[in-house]
Amino acid sequence: MRSPQKPLSLHIAVPDLSNTTAGLVGEHLATAAILQRGWACSMAQQDAFDLIANMGRECYRVQVRSCCWSKRFVHNRQSKSTLQFPVGKGGNKRFPTYDDYDILCLVSSEQRGCFFMPISSVDKIKLTLPASHFSDPEREIDSWDQTIRILRDELTKSATMRNNRARNGSSSNCQLSP
């Protein structure tokens, strides 16, 4: 017999929580998620990115985008909740690049869950995800592991390209980002 599905557990903050405080809550939740993966993580006291995650010599810059309130709408008689995360950079809202940071972490404060993605996977200026996307702890773990795999692969590819250029007599001063 199949057990009934549990409803989403919500941890709703006070209604008048400032954007700064809501962002700080998201940074702490992201830090905890990274620490639970066995990585060191510290908050960066600057505007360019929020966290630095490292393990040994491997180091990544993490930008956290958090959402405290889901928008609820009814579709086909089912209530759905979605979260919106603006991820564009600058006044004209351009796509972020590896010059900005390496990892984007989307945080739902309601579900206290994170979703990680490498910056190369960001394909929209505003990402919209269902709130249920954050209720599965396995998705959080898998998204971190997959993000690290992708970043390592991209780093290996760019290092191989630099080495091939150096052997072919090309300029070795060319900088490639992963």
Short mmCIF file of C-alpha atoms in Angstrom, two decimals:
data_model
loop_
_atom_site.label_atom_id
_atom_site.label_comp_id
_atom_site.label_asym_id
_atom_site.label_seq_id
_atom_site.Cartn_x
_atom_site.Cartn_y
_atom_site.Cartn_z
CA MET A 1 0.00 0.00 0.00
CA ARG A 2 1.35 3.39 -1.00
CA SER A 3 1.71 5.95 1.76
CA PRO A 4 -0.03 9.30 1.27
CA GLN A 5 2.17 12.12 0.03
CA LYS A 6 3.24 14.61 2.68
CA PRO A 7 2.26 18.25 2.10
CA LEU A 8 5.09 20.73 1.61
CA SER A 9 6.52 21.90 4.89
CA LEU A 10 6.61 25.69 4.92
CA HIS A 11 8.78 27.89 7.11
CA ILE A 12 7.27 31.28 6.45
CA ALA A 13 9.12 34.31 7.74
CA VAL A 14 7.48 37.37 9.21
CA PRO A 15 5.72 39.43 6.52
CA ASP A 16 7.82 42.57 6.99
CA LEU A 17 11.21 40.88 6.57
CA SER A 18 13.54 43.27 4.72
CA ASN A 19 15.18 42.20 1.43
CA THR A 20 18.58 42.42 3.13
CA THR A 21 17.53 40.09 5.93
CA ALA A 22 15.82 37.72 3.49
CA GLY A 23 19.04 37.60 1.45
CA LEU A 24 21.06 36.88 4.56
CA VAL A 25 18.72 34.00 5.47
CA GLY A 26 19.28 32.58 1.97
CA GLU A 27 23.07 32.90 2.30
CA HIS A 28 23.02 31.02 5.61
CA LEU A 29 20.84 28.24 4.17
CA ALA A 30 23.17 27.93 1.15
CA THR A 31 26.23 27.88 3.40
CA ALA A 32 24.71 25.08 5.49
CA ALA A 33 23.89 23.06 2.34
CA ILE A 34 27.47 23.40 1.05
CA LEU A 35 28.98 22.53 4.43
CA GLN A 36 26.79 19.40 4.56
CA ARG A 37 28.39 18.29 1.26
CA GLY A 38 31.79 18.21 3.00
CA TRP A 39 33.10 21.48 1.54
CA ALA A 40 34.39 24.49 3.44
CA CYS A 41 32.28 27.59 2.89
CA SER A 42 32.56 31.18 3.99
CA MET A 43 30.60 34.33 3.35
CA ALA A 44 32.25 36.90 1.13
CA GLN A 45 31.96 40.45 2.41
CA GLN A 46 31.57 42.08 -1.00
CA ASP A 47 29.01 42.77 -3.73
CA ALA A 48 30.34 40.58 -6.58
CA PHE A 49 29.36 37.20 -5.07
CA ASP A 50 28.08 35.90 -1.74
CA LEU A 51 30.02 32.77 -0.76
CA ILE A 52 33.30 31.03 -1.38
CA ALA A 53 33.18 27.23 -1.38
CA ASN A 54 36.41 25.29 -1.34
CA MET A 55 37.81 21.82 -0.90
CA GLY A 56 41.59 21.65 -0.90
CA ARG A 57 42.86 23.68 -3.85
CA GLU A 58 39.45 23.71 -5.54
CA CYS A 59 37.62 26.99 -4.98
CA TYR A 60 34.34 28.37 -6.40
CA ARG A 61 32.49 31.68 -6.10
CA VAL A 62 28.80 31.26 -5.28
CA GLN A 63 26.01 33.78 -5.91
CA VAL A 64 22.87 33.20 -3.82
CA ARG A 65 19.40 34.23 -4.95
CA SER A 66 16.70 33.64 -2.38
CA CYS A 67 12.94 33.84 -2.50
CA CYS A 68 10.84 34.04 0.66
CA TRP A 69 7.33 34.02 -0.76
CA SER A 70 5.91 31.74 -3.42
CA LYS A 71 3.24 32.94 -5.81
CA ARG A 72 0.29 30.61 -5.69
CA PHE A 73 -1.92 30.10 -8.73
CA VAL A 74 -4.56 27.62 -9.78
CA HIS A 75 -4.02 25.60 -12.95
CA ASN A 76 -6.40 22.79 -13.96
CA ARG A 77 -8.02 22.91 -10.51
CA GLN A 78 -4.70 22.27 -8.77
CA SER A 79 -3.01 24.86 -6.63
CA LYS A 80 0.63 25.34 -7.62
CA SER A 81 3.31 27.49 -6.06
CA THR A 82 6.13 29.04 -8.05
CA LEU A 83 9.22 30.94 -7.04
CA GLN A 84 10.86 33.62 -9.17
CA PHE A 85 14.56 34.41 -9.04
CA PRO A 86 15.94 37.41 -10.93
CA VAL A 87 19.50 36.45 -11.89
CA GLY A 88 20.40 39.18 -14.41
CA LYS A 89 23.39 41.42 -13.70
CA GLY A 90 23.62 45.19 -13.99
CA GLY A 91 21.11 47.87 -14.93
CA ASN A 92 20.39 46.37 -18.35
CA LYS A 93 20.07 42.86 -16.88
CA ARG A 94 22.67 40.91 -18.81
CA PHE A 95 23.38 37.21 -18.38
CA PRO A 96 25.94 36.47 -15.65
CA THR A 97 29.23 34.90 -16.78
CA TYR A 98 32.25 33.22 -15.20
CA ASP A 99 33.69 36.72 -14.78
CA ASP A 100 30.93 37.28 -12.21
CA TYR A 101 30.80 33.95 -10.33
CA ASP A 102 30.95 30.18 -10.85
CA ILE A 103 27.87 28.76 -9.14
CA LEU A 104 24.34 30.08 -8.82
CA CYS A 105 22.44 28.89 -5.76
CA LEU A 106 18.67 29.36 -5.73
CA VAL A 107 17.18 29.20 -2.24
CA SER A 108 13.58 28.79 -1.13
CA SER A 109 13.28 30.07 2.42
CA GLU A 110 9.79 28.56 2.65
CA GLN A 111 11.02 25.02 2.07
CA ARG A 112 14.55 25.69 3.37
CA GLY A 113 15.97 24.11 0.27
CA CYS A 114 18.69 24.97 -2.27
CA PHE A 115 19.19 24.26 -5.94
CA PHE A 116 22.69 24.71 -7.40
CA MET A 117 23.68 25.27 -11.02
CA PRO A 118 26.88 26.22 -12.84
CA ILE A 119 26.76 29.67 -14.39
CA SER A 120 27.06 28.07 -17.85
CA SER A 121 23.56 26.57 -17.34
CA VAL A 122 21.84 29.92 -16.72
CA ASP A 123 19.73 30.56 -19.82
CA LYS A 124 17.21 33.16 -18.58
CA ILE A 125 17.40 36.53 -16.82
CA LYS A 126 14.58 35.46 -14.48
CA LEU A 127 14.25 31.82 -13.45
CA THR A 128 10.86 30.48 -12.35
CA LEU A 129 10.70 27.14 -10.54
CA PRO A 130 7.91 25.29 -8.76
CA ALA A 131 8.13 25.44 -4.97
CA SER A 132 8.06 21.63 -4.96
CA HIS A 133 11.49 21.76 -6.66
CA PHE A 134 12.96 22.67 -3.26
CA SER A 135 11.18 20.13 -1.06
CA ASP A 136 13.32 17.12 -2.07
CA PRO A 137 16.66 16.93 -0.22
CA GLU A 138 18.00 14.54 -2.88
CA ARG A 139 17.52 17.22 -5.55
CA GLU A 140 19.65 19.60 -3.48
CA ILE A 141 22.43 17.00 -3.14
CA ASP A 142 22.25 16.00 -6.81
CA SER A 143 22.31 19.61 -8.01
CA TRP A 144 25.50 20.32 -6.01
CA ASP A 145 27.21 17.15 -7.22
CA GLN A 146 26.24 17.76 -10.85
CA THR A 147 27.34 21.41 -10.67
CA ILE A 148 30.77 20.43 -9.37
CA ARG A 149 31.08 17.74 -12.06
CA ILE A 150 30.26 20.25 -14.80
CA LEU A 151 32.69 22.85 -13.44
CA ARG A 152 35.49 20.28 -13.20
CA ASP A 153 34.82 19.11 -16.77
CA GLU A 154 34.82 22.69 -18.07
CA LEU A 155 38.03 23.45 -16.20
CA THR A 156 39.70 20.32 -17.62
CA LYS A 157 38.60 21.24 -21.17
CA SER A 158 39.92 24.80 -20.90
CA ALA A 159 43.25 23.59 -19.45
CA THR A 160 43.59 21.09 -22.31
CA MET A 161 42.90 23.84 -24.85
CA ARG A 162 45.55 26.09 -23.25
CA ASN A 163 48.11 23.25 -23.28
CA ASN A 164 47.38 22.43 -26.93
CA ARG A 165 47.81 26.06 -27.95
CA ALA A 166 51.14 26.28 -26.11
CA ARG A 167 52.42 23.13 -27.88
CA ASN A 168 51.29 24.47 -31.27
CA GLY A 169 53.29 27.68 -30.81
CA SER A 170 50.25 29.84 -30.08
CA SER A 171 50.32 32.48 -27.42
CA SER A 172 50.14 30.92 -23.97
CA ASN A 173 49.04 34.24 -22.46
CA CYS A 174 45.47 33.71 -23.63
CA GLN A 175 43.14 33.45 -20.62
CA LEU A 176 40.13 31.15 -20.92
CA SER A 177 37.47 30.92 -18.30
CA PRO A 178 35.86 27.52 -17.71
#
